[in-house]
Amino acid sequence: MRLPSDSPGEAPAGSIGVTWLGHATFLMKSPGGTRIMFDPWLTGNPSCPEKSKKVSGVDLMLITHGHGDHTGDAVAVARSSGATVLAAYELTGWLERQGVKNTRGMNIGGTERFKDLRVTQVQAFHSSSNEENGQQVYLGPATGFILRCDSGDTVYFAGDTGLFGDMKMLRERYAPSIAFLPIGDRFTMGPEDAAIAGEWLGVKRIVPMHYGTFPELTGTPAQLREFCRPRGIDVVELRPGEAAIL
Ligand code: NI
Ligand code: MN
């Protein structure tokens, strides 16, 4: 269900509100009211609406990997909001060296409690690096996140990844009902593999991401919908800046 404003905080208590800021950047409000930001990339993000480029009021920042299109505004938002940052150990170290406080480095398989959420870091099939002092530095594994809310809702945020067989394990272990999946192709899986991912994860709904930002990202929600229809999976297509209740 669409929300009239662009704020996920408009979602009623007990529900999950989400706003897409373009590419892989999302704001989410958990059922318990925790304000979460995923993969903050605002100022350089061609899909991010102008009015959304300044973000305040973030409690928790989840970063899947080090690439610039997922970390571009991590330092700025973490500093201004004081949000707790959960990310791979090497990535939180890189953020700390840029003055970010309140980090909790973690690694795949680990779970951190934050307010009404249990956040588990899970694998992704991708790479993770960024620049430091003019050098390309390795920033740990590329990851995804499983969010288990005290309300009983479970959300999977895949980050950048190709399709992998252990998505079936994620279903068995966590049984998510909603998955945020990349569909742009070239650097991640495309629409057909994302639909197969949805089937393997056992989710009822997919929120597509990581598409439409650059010409190289050719996958579209329309293609995803075609592959999802025979599988009985709904596609929650948002426009950048648009908020919805999940
Ligand atoms: Ni990436
Ligand atoms: Mn990316």
PDB file of C-alpha atoms and ligand atoms in Angstrom:
ATOM      1  CA  MET A   1       0.000   0.000   0.000  1.00  0.00           C
ATOM      2  CA  ARG A   2       1.338   3.402  -0.992  1.00  0.00           C
ATOM      3  CA  LEU A   3       1.761   6.123   1.593  1.00  0.00           C
ATOM      4  CA  PRO A   4       0.836   9.729   0.804  1.00  0.00           C
ATOM      5  CA  SER A   5       4.099  11.252   1.988  1.00  0.00           C
ATOM      6  CA  ASP A   6       7.668  10.200   1.286  1.00  0.00           C
ATOM      7  CA  SER A   7       8.335   9.223   4.881  1.00  0.00           C
ATOM      8  CA  PRO A   8       8.344   5.595   6.022  1.00  0.00           C
ATOM      9  CA  GLY A   9       7.531   6.970   9.480  1.00  0.00           C
ATOM     10  CA  GLU A  10       3.961   7.587   8.263  1.00  0.00           C
ATOM     11  CA  ALA A  11       3.355   3.845   8.382  1.00  0.00           C
ATOM     12  CA  PRO A  12       1.154   2.951  11.365  1.00  0.00           C
ATOM     13  CA  ALA A  13       2.815   1.432  14.440  1.00  0.00           C
ATOM     14  CA  GLY A  14       3.151  -2.307  14.064  1.00  0.00           C
ATOM     15  CA  SER A  15       3.669  -2.170  10.309  1.00  0.00           C
ATOM     16  CA  ILE A  16       6.810  -1.884   8.171  1.00  0.00           C
ATOM     17  CA  GLY A  17       7.138   1.367   6.241  1.00  0.00           C
ATOM     18  CA  VAL A  18       9.677   1.758   3.472  1.00  0.00           C
ATOM     19  CA  THR A  19      10.832   4.564   1.173  1.00  0.00           C
ATOM     20  CA  TRP A  20      13.052   3.925  -1.853  1.00  0.00           C
ATOM     21  CA  LEU A  21      15.651   6.655  -2.422  1.00  0.00           C
ATOM     22  CA  GLY A  22      16.827   5.108  -5.682  1.00  0.00           C
ATOM     23  CA  HIS A  23      19.367   2.371  -6.484  1.00  0.00           C
ATOM     24  CA  ALA A  24      19.935   0.287  -3.288  1.00  0.00           C
ATOM     25  CA  THR A  25      19.176   3.060  -0.780  1.00  0.00           C
ATOM     26  CA  PHE A  26      16.098   2.625   1.405  1.00  0.00           C
ATOM     27  CA  LEU A  27      14.663   4.097   4.568  1.00  0.00           C
ATOM     28  CA  MET A  28      12.612   1.698   6.656  1.00  0.00           C
ATOM     29  CA  LYS A  29      10.541   1.987   9.802  1.00  0.00           C
ATOM     30  CA  SER A  30      10.301  -1.263  11.740  1.00  0.00           C
ATOM     31  CA  PRO A  31       7.063  -2.362  13.451  1.00  0.00           C
ATOM     32  CA  GLY A  32       8.609  -1.145  16.732  1.00  0.00           C
ATOM     33  CA  GLY A  33       9.484   2.273  15.290  1.00  0.00           C
ATOM     34  CA  THR A  34      13.217   1.792  14.614  1.00  0.00           C
ATOM     35  CA  ARG A  35      14.385   3.983  11.738  1.00  0.00           C
ATOM     36  CA  ILE A  36      16.744   2.048   9.467  1.00  0.00           C
ATOM     37  CA  MET A  37      18.743   3.196   6.466  1.00  0.00           C
ATOM     38  CA  PHE A  38      20.141   0.710   3.940  1.00  0.00           C
ATOM     39  CA  ASP A  39      23.185   1.369   1.734  1.00  0.00           C
ATOM     40  CA  PRO A  40      23.232   5.185   1.927  1.00  0.00           C
ATOM     41  CA  TRP A  41      23.998   6.778  -1.448  1.00  0.00           C
ATOM     42  CA  LEU A  42      22.306  10.164  -1.838  1.00  0.00           C
ATOM     43  CA  THR A  43      24.344  13.080  -3.204  1.00  0.00           C
ATOM     44  CA  GLY A  44      25.896  11.222  -6.160  1.00  0.00           C
ATOM     45  CA  ASN A  45      22.877   8.999  -6.765  1.00  0.00           C
ATOM     46  CA  PRO A  46      21.198  10.022 -10.050  1.00  0.00           C
ATOM     47  CA  SER A  47      17.915   8.361  -8.953  1.00  0.00           C
ATOM     48  CA  CYS A  48      17.685  10.036  -5.555  1.00  0.00           C
ATOM     49  CA  PRO A  49      15.083  12.839  -5.498  1.00  0.00           C
ATOM     50  CA  GLU A  50      16.570  16.246  -4.617  1.00  0.00           C
ATOM     51  CA  LYS A  51      14.372  16.621  -1.521  1.00  0.00           C
ATOM     52  CA  SER A  52      15.547  13.244  -0.183  1.00  0.00           C
ATOM     53  CA  LYS A  53      19.268  13.987  -0.362  1.00  0.00           C
ATOM     54  CA  LYS A  54      19.315  15.247   3.223  1.00  0.00           C
ATOM     55  CA  VAL A  55      18.313  12.556   5.657  1.00  0.00           C
ATOM     56  CA  SER A  56      17.917  12.910   9.393  1.00  0.00           C
ATOM     57  CA  GLY A  57      16.542  10.694  12.114  1.00  0.00           C
ATOM     58  CA  VAL A  58      18.276   7.398  11.452  1.00  0.00           C
ATOM     59  CA  ASP A  59      18.745   4.947  14.351  1.00  0.00           C
ATOM     60  CA  LEU A  60      20.415   2.103  12.493  1.00  0.00           C
ATOM     61  CA  MET A  61      22.421   1.993   9.278  1.00  0.00           C
ATOM     62  CA  LEU A  62      22.941  -1.335   7.515  1.00  0.00           C
ATOM     63  CA  ILE A  63      25.615  -1.426   4.810  1.00  0.00           C
ATOM     64  CA  THR A  64      25.957  -4.507   2.618  1.00  0.00           C
ATOM     65  CA  HIS A  65      29.396  -3.858   1.100  1.00  0.00           C
ATOM     66  CA  GLY A  66      31.995  -1.208   0.369  1.00  0.00           C
ATOM     67  CA  HIS A  67      31.271  -0.099  -3.201  1.00  0.00           C
ATOM     68  CA  GLY A  68      30.672   3.625  -3.631  1.00  0.00           C
ATOM     69  CA  ASP A  69      27.078   3.190  -4.802  1.00  0.00           C
ATOM     70  CA  HIS A  70      26.308   1.682  -1.366  1.00  0.00           C
ATOM     71  CA  THR A  71      28.512   3.797   0.899  1.00  0.00           C
ATOM     72  CA  GLY A  72      28.679   7.210  -0.800  1.00  0.00           C
ATOM     73  CA  ASP A  73      26.945   9.086   2.046  1.00  0.00           C
ATOM     74  CA  ALA A  74      27.580   6.617   4.870  1.00  0.00           C
ATOM     75  CA  VAL A  75      30.090   8.847   6.650  1.00  0.00           C
ATOM     76  CA  ALA A  76      27.966  11.991   6.343  1.00  0.00           C
ATOM     77  CA  VAL A  77      24.701  10.374   7.488  1.00  0.00           C
ATOM     78  CA  ALA A  78      26.356   8.402  10.296  1.00  0.00           C
ATOM     79  CA  ARG A  79      28.027  11.551  11.611  1.00  0.00           C
ATOM     80  CA  SER A  80      24.952  13.761  11.398  1.00  0.00           C
ATOM     81  CA  SER A  81      22.479  11.204  12.748  1.00  0.00           C
ATOM     82  CA  GLY A  82      24.697   9.347  15.209  1.00  0.00           C
ATOM     83  CA  ALA A  83      23.164   6.127  13.891  1.00  0.00           C
ATOM     84  CA  THR A  84      24.617   2.772  14.867  1.00  0.00           C
ATOM     85  CA  VAL A  85      26.270   1.193  11.819  1.00  0.00           C
ATOM     86  CA  LEU A  86      26.242  -2.561  11.255  1.00  0.00           C
ATOM     87  CA  ALA A  87      28.507  -3.823   8.465  1.00  0.00           C
ATOM     88  CA  ALA A  88      31.370  -6.209   7.779  1.00  0.00           C
ATOM     89  CA  TYR A  89      34.293  -5.796  10.175  1.00  0.00           C
ATOM     90  CA  GLU A  90      36.674  -4.465   7.505  1.00  0.00           C
ATOM     91  CA  LEU A  91      34.042  -1.978   6.315  1.00  0.00           C
ATOM     92  CA  THR A  92      33.306  -0.594   9.784  1.00  0.00           C
ATOM     93  CA  GLY A  93      37.089  -0.186  10.259  1.00  0.00           C
ATOM     94  CA  TRP A  94      37.228   1.910   7.082  1.00  0.00           C
ATOM     95  CA  LEU A  95      34.300   4.040   8.338  1.00  0.00           C
ATOM     96  CA  GLU A  96      35.934   4.480  11.755  1.00  0.00           C
ATOM     97  CA  ARG A  97      39.094   5.773  10.092  1.00  0.00           C
ATOM     98  CA  GLN A  98      36.848   8.467   8.555  1.00  0.00           C
ATOM     99  CA  GLY A  99      35.480   9.474  11.944  1.00  0.00           C
ATOM    100  CA  VAL A 100      32.348   7.341  12.182  1.00  0.00           C
ATOM    101  CA  LYS A 101      31.459   6.320  15.725  1.00  0.00           C
ATOM    102  CA  ASN A 102      28.908   3.780  16.976  1.00  0.00           C
ATOM    103  CA  THR A 103      29.954   1.037  14.599  1.00  0.00           C
ATOM    104  CA  ARG A 104      29.449  -2.655  15.206  1.00  0.00           C
ATOM    105  CA  GLY A 105      31.636  -4.687  12.892  1.00  0.00           C
ATOM    106  CA  MET A 106      30.286  -8.150  12.234  1.00  0.00           C
ATOM    107  CA  ASN A 107      30.716 -11.089   9.917  1.00  0.00           C
ATOM    108  CA  ILE A 108      28.580 -13.644   8.106  1.00  0.00           C
ATOM    109  CA  GLY A 109      26.395 -15.740  10.389  1.00  0.00           C
ATOM    110  CA  GLY A 110      26.478 -13.258  13.250  1.00  0.00           C
ATOM    111  CA  THR A 111      23.342 -11.691  14.743  1.00  0.00           C
ATOM    112  CA  GLU A 112      23.083  -8.345  16.523  1.00  0.00           C
ATOM    113  CA  ARG A 113      20.101  -7.193  18.546  1.00  0.00           C
ATOM    114  CA  PHE A 114      19.091  -3.558  17.946  1.00  0.00           C
ATOM    115  CA  LYS A 115      15.859  -2.410  19.638  1.00  0.00           C
ATOM    116  CA  ASP A 116      13.010  -4.510  18.168  1.00  0.00           C
ATOM    117  CA  LEU A 117      15.252  -6.181  15.580  1.00  0.00           C
ATOM    118  CA  ARG A 118      17.592  -9.124  15.338  1.00  0.00           C
ATOM    119  CA  VAL A 119      19.884  -8.418  12.405  1.00  0.00           C
ATOM    120  CA  THR A 120      21.788 -11.352  10.909  1.00  0.00           C
ATOM    121  CA  GLN A 121      24.532 -10.854   8.360  1.00  0.00           C
ATOM    122  CA  VAL A 122      24.370 -13.386   5.529  1.00  0.00           C
ATOM    123  CA  GLN A 123      26.446 -14.108   2.458  1.00  0.00           C
ATOM    124  CA  ALA A 124      26.207 -12.420  -0.926  1.00  0.00           C
ATOM    125  CA  PHE A 125      28.014 -13.395  -4.131  1.00  0.00           C
ATOM    126  CA  HIS A 126      29.725 -10.144  -5.019  1.00  0.00           C
ATOM    127  CA  SER A 127      32.896  -8.185  -4.151  1.00  0.00           C
ATOM    128  CA  SER A 128      33.600  -5.350  -1.709  1.00  0.00           C
ATOM    129  CA  SER A 129      36.169  -2.576  -1.958  1.00  0.00           C
ATOM    130  CA  ASN A 130      36.592   1.174  -1.971  1.00  0.00           C
ATOM    131  CA  GLU A 131      39.344   3.785  -2.046  1.00  0.00           C
ATOM    132  CA  GLU A 132      41.592   4.865   0.766  1.00  0.00           C
ATOM    133  CA  ASN A 133      44.504   7.278   0.302  1.00  0.00           C
ATOM    134  CA  GLY A 134      44.283   6.799  -3.457  1.00  0.00           C
ATOM    135  CA  GLN A 135      44.530   2.998  -3.144  1.00  0.00           C
ATOM    136  CA  GLN A 136      41.834   0.402  -3.722  1.00  0.00           C
ATOM    137  CA  VAL A 137      41.265  -1.403  -0.415  1.00  0.00           C
ATOM    138  CA  TYR A 138      39.517  -4.694   0.336  1.00  0.00           C
ATOM    139  CA  LEU A 139      36.555  -4.153   2.668  1.00  0.00           C
ATOM    140  CA  GLY A 140      35.633  -7.670   3.739  1.00  0.00           C
ATOM    141  CA  PRO A 141      32.933  -9.918   2.323  1.00  0.00           C
ATOM    142  CA  ALA A 142      29.937  -8.649   0.388  1.00  0.00           C
ATOM    143  CA  THR A 143      26.865  -9.403   2.484  1.00  0.00           C
ATOM    144  CA  GLY A 144      23.120  -9.318   2.832  1.00  0.00           C
ATOM    145  CA  PHE A 145      20.947  -8.962   5.934  1.00  0.00           C
ATOM    146  CA  ILE A 146      18.061 -10.863   7.488  1.00  0.00           C
ATOM    147  CA  LEU A 147      15.941  -8.662   9.779  1.00  0.00           C
ATOM    148  CA  ARG A 148      13.812 -10.523  12.275  1.00  0.00           C
ATOM    149  CA  CYS A 149      11.372  -8.102  13.929  1.00  0.00           C
ATOM    150  CA  ASP A 150       9.884  -8.827  17.342  1.00  0.00           C
ATOM    151  CA  SER A 151       6.490  -8.491  15.629  1.00  0.00           C
ATOM    152  CA  GLY A 152       7.253 -11.738  13.767  1.00  0.00           C
ATOM    153  CA  ASP A 153       7.957 -10.120  10.390  1.00  0.00           C
ATOM    154  CA  THR A 154      11.148 -11.240   8.657  1.00  0.00           C
ATOM    155  CA  VAL A 155      12.749  -9.251   5.847  1.00  0.00           C
ATOM    156  CA  TYR A 156      15.672 -10.261   3.617  1.00  0.00           C
ATOM    157  CA  PHE A 157      17.803  -7.485   2.122  1.00  0.00           C
ATOM    158  CA  ALA A 158      20.112  -9.185  -0.397  1.00  0.00           C
ATOM    159  CA  GLY A 159      22.552  -6.385  -1.226  1.00  0.00           C
ATOM    160  CA  ASP A 160      24.385  -6.847  -4.532  1.00  0.00           C
ATOM    161  CA  THR A 161      24.525 -10.536  -5.390  1.00  0.00           C
ATOM    162  CA  GLY A 162      24.121 -13.194  -7.994  1.00  0.00           C
ATOM    163  CA  LEU A 163      21.714 -16.063  -7.475  1.00  0.00           C
ATOM    164  CA  PHE A 164      23.064 -18.682  -5.046  1.00  0.00           C
ATOM    165  CA  GLY A 165      21.742 -22.036  -3.914  1.00  0.00           C
ATOM    166  CA  ASP A 166      21.865 -21.277  -0.209  1.00  0.00           C
ATOM    167  CA  MET A 167      18.898 -18.934  -0.640  1.00  0.00           C
ATOM    168  CA  LYS A 168      17.062 -22.225  -0.049  1.00  0.00           C
ATOM    169  CA  MET A 169      18.874 -22.454   3.281  1.00  0.00           C
ATOM    170  CA  LEU A 170      17.796 -18.888   4.128  1.00  0.00           C
ATOM    171  CA  ARG A 171      14.201 -19.998   3.586  1.00  0.00           C
ATOM    172  CA  GLU A 172      14.632 -23.044   5.803  1.00  0.00           C
ATOM    173  CA  ARG A 173      16.413 -21.124   8.542  1.00  0.00           C
ATOM    174  CA  TYR A 174      14.668 -17.716   8.527  1.00  0.00           C
ATOM    175  CA  ALA A 175      11.529 -18.005   6.330  1.00  0.00           C
ATOM    176  CA  PRO A 176      11.466 -14.358   5.162  1.00  0.00           C
ATOM    177  CA  SER A 177       8.172 -13.074   3.764  1.00  0.00           C
ATOM    178  CA  ILE A 178       9.644 -10.149   1.812  1.00  0.00           C
ATOM    179  CA  ALA A 179      12.907  -9.914  -0.158  1.00  0.00           C
ATOM    180  CA  PHE A 180      14.700  -6.824  -1.443  1.00  0.00           C
ATOM    181  CA  LEU A 181      16.534  -8.120  -4.523  1.00  0.00           C
ATOM    182  CA  PRO A 182      18.751  -6.510  -7.179  1.00  0.00           C
ATOM    183  CA  ILE A 183      17.397  -6.889 -10.725  1.00  0.00           C
ATOM    184  CA  GLY A 184      19.591  -4.567 -12.815  1.00  0.00           C
ATOM    185  CA  ASP A 185      21.856  -7.331 -14.228  1.00  0.00           C
ATOM    186  CA  ARG A 186      25.523  -6.929 -15.264  1.00  0.00           C
ATOM    187  CA  PHE A 187      26.867  -6.362 -11.702  1.00  0.00           C
ATOM    188  CA  THR A 188      24.175  -8.436  -9.964  1.00  0.00           C
ATOM    189  CA  MET A 189      21.496 -10.915 -10.937  1.00  0.00           C
ATOM    190  CA  GLY A 190      18.837  -9.857 -13.408  1.00  0.00           C
ATOM    191  CA  PRO A 191      15.036 -10.232 -13.363  1.00  0.00           C
ATOM    192  CA  GLU A 192      14.812 -13.956 -14.175  1.00  0.00           C
ATOM    193  CA  ASP A 193      17.321 -14.977 -11.505  1.00  0.00           C
ATOM    194  CA  ALA A 194      15.634 -12.611  -9.038  1.00  0.00           C
ATOM    195  CA  ALA A 195      12.307 -14.398  -9.614  1.00  0.00           C
ATOM    196  CA  ILE A 196      14.035 -17.754  -9.060  1.00  0.00           C
ATOM    197  CA  ALA A 197      15.596 -16.276  -5.901  1.00  0.00           C
ATOM    198  CA  GLY A 198      12.121 -15.300  -4.713  1.00  0.00           C
ATOM    199  CA  GLU A 199      10.913 -18.869  -5.288  1.00  0.00           C
ATOM    200  CA  TRP A 200      13.892 -20.386  -3.449  1.00  0.00           C
ATOM    201  CA  LEU A 201      13.450 -17.916  -0.574  1.00  0.00           C
ATOM    202  CA  GLY A 202       9.742 -18.718  -0.391  1.00  0.00           C
ATOM    203  CA  VAL A 203       8.790 -15.034  -0.257  1.00  0.00           C
ATOM    204  CA  LYS A 204       5.387 -13.638  -1.196  1.00  0.00           C
ATOM    205  CA  ARG A 205       6.725 -10.258  -2.269  1.00  0.00           C
ATOM    206  CA  ILE A 206       9.862  -8.870  -3.911  1.00  0.00           C
ATOM    207  CA  VAL A 207      10.965  -5.232  -3.721  1.00  0.00           C
ATOM    208  CA  PRO A 208      13.249  -4.752  -6.751  1.00  0.00           C
ATOM    209  CA  MET A 209      16.345  -2.560  -6.455  1.00  0.00           C
ATOM    210  CA  HIS A 210      19.647  -1.756  -8.160  1.00  0.00           C
ATOM    211  CA  TYR A 211      18.061  -0.985 -11.551  1.00  0.00           C
ATOM    212  CA  GLY A 212      17.409   2.075 -13.712  1.00  0.00           C
ATOM    213  CA  THR A 213      20.288   4.081 -12.254  1.00  0.00           C
ATOM    214  CA  PHE A 214      22.685   3.740 -15.199  1.00  0.00           C
ATOM    215  CA  PRO A 215      22.190   2.541 -18.783  1.00  0.00           C
ATOM    216  CA  GLU A 216      24.221  -0.604 -17.958  1.00  0.00           C
ATOM    217  CA  LEU A 217      21.499  -1.760 -15.567  1.00  0.00           C
ATOM    218  CA  THR A 218      19.047  -3.163 -18.068  1.00  0.00           C
ATOM    219  CA  GLY A 219      16.726  -5.272 -15.871  1.00  0.00           C
ATOM    220  CA  THR A 220      13.258  -3.821 -15.258  1.00  0.00           C
ATOM    221  CA  PRO A 221      10.390  -4.432 -12.809  1.00  0.00           C
ATOM    222  CA  ALA A 222       8.155  -5.282 -15.802  1.00  0.00           C
ATOM    223  CA  GLN A 223      10.489  -8.164 -16.699  1.00  0.00           C
ATOM    224  CA  LEU A 224      10.608  -9.227 -13.064  1.00  0.00           C
ATOM    225  CA  ARG A 225       6.808  -9.239 -12.898  1.00  0.00           C
ATOM    226  CA  GLU A 226       6.635 -11.523 -15.930  1.00  0.00           C
ATOM    227  CA  PHE A 227       8.957 -14.056 -14.288  1.00  0.00           C
ATOM    228  CA  CYS A 228       7.200 -13.735 -10.924  1.00  0.00           C
ATOM    229  CA  ARG A 229       3.627 -14.164 -12.171  1.00  0.00           C
ATOM    230  CA  PRO A 230       3.784 -17.956 -12.737  1.00  0.00           C
ATOM    231  CA  ARG A 231       5.464 -18.288  -9.345  1.00  0.00           C
ATOM    232  CA  GLY A 232       2.703 -16.424  -7.474  1.00  0.00           C
ATOM    233  CA  ILE A 233       5.078 -13.731  -6.202  1.00  0.00           C
ATOM    234  CA  ASP A 234       4.039 -10.052  -6.089  1.00  0.00           C
ATOM    235  CA  VAL A 235       6.398  -7.273  -7.161  1.00  0.00           C
ATOM    236  CA  VAL A 236       6.338  -4.118  -5.028  1.00  0.00           C
ATOM    237  CA  GLU A 237       7.534  -1.499  -7.511  1.00  0.00           C
ATOM    238  CA  LEU A 238       8.343   1.852  -5.963  1.00  0.00           C
ATOM    239  CA  ARG A 239       9.322   5.087  -7.625  1.00  0.00           C
ATOM    240  CA  PRO A 240      12.306   6.903  -6.095  1.00  0.00           C
ATOM    241  CA  GLY A 241      10.980   8.966  -3.194  1.00  0.00           C
ATOM    242  CA  GLU A 242       7.838   6.877  -2.856  1.00  0.00           C
ATOM    243  CA  ALA A 243       6.859   5.252   0.445  1.00  0.00           C
ATOM    244  CA  ALA A 244       4.792   2.137   1.040  1.00  0.00           C
ATOM    245  CA  ILE A 245       3.614  -0.138   3.817  1.00  0.00           C
ATOM    246  CA  LEU A 246       4.959  -3.641   3.378  1.00  0.00           C
TER     247      LEU A 246
HETATM  248 NI    NI B   1      28.504  -3.566  -5.561  1.00  0.00          NI
HETATM  249 MN    MN B   2      26.119  -1.853  -6.469  1.00  0.00          MN
END
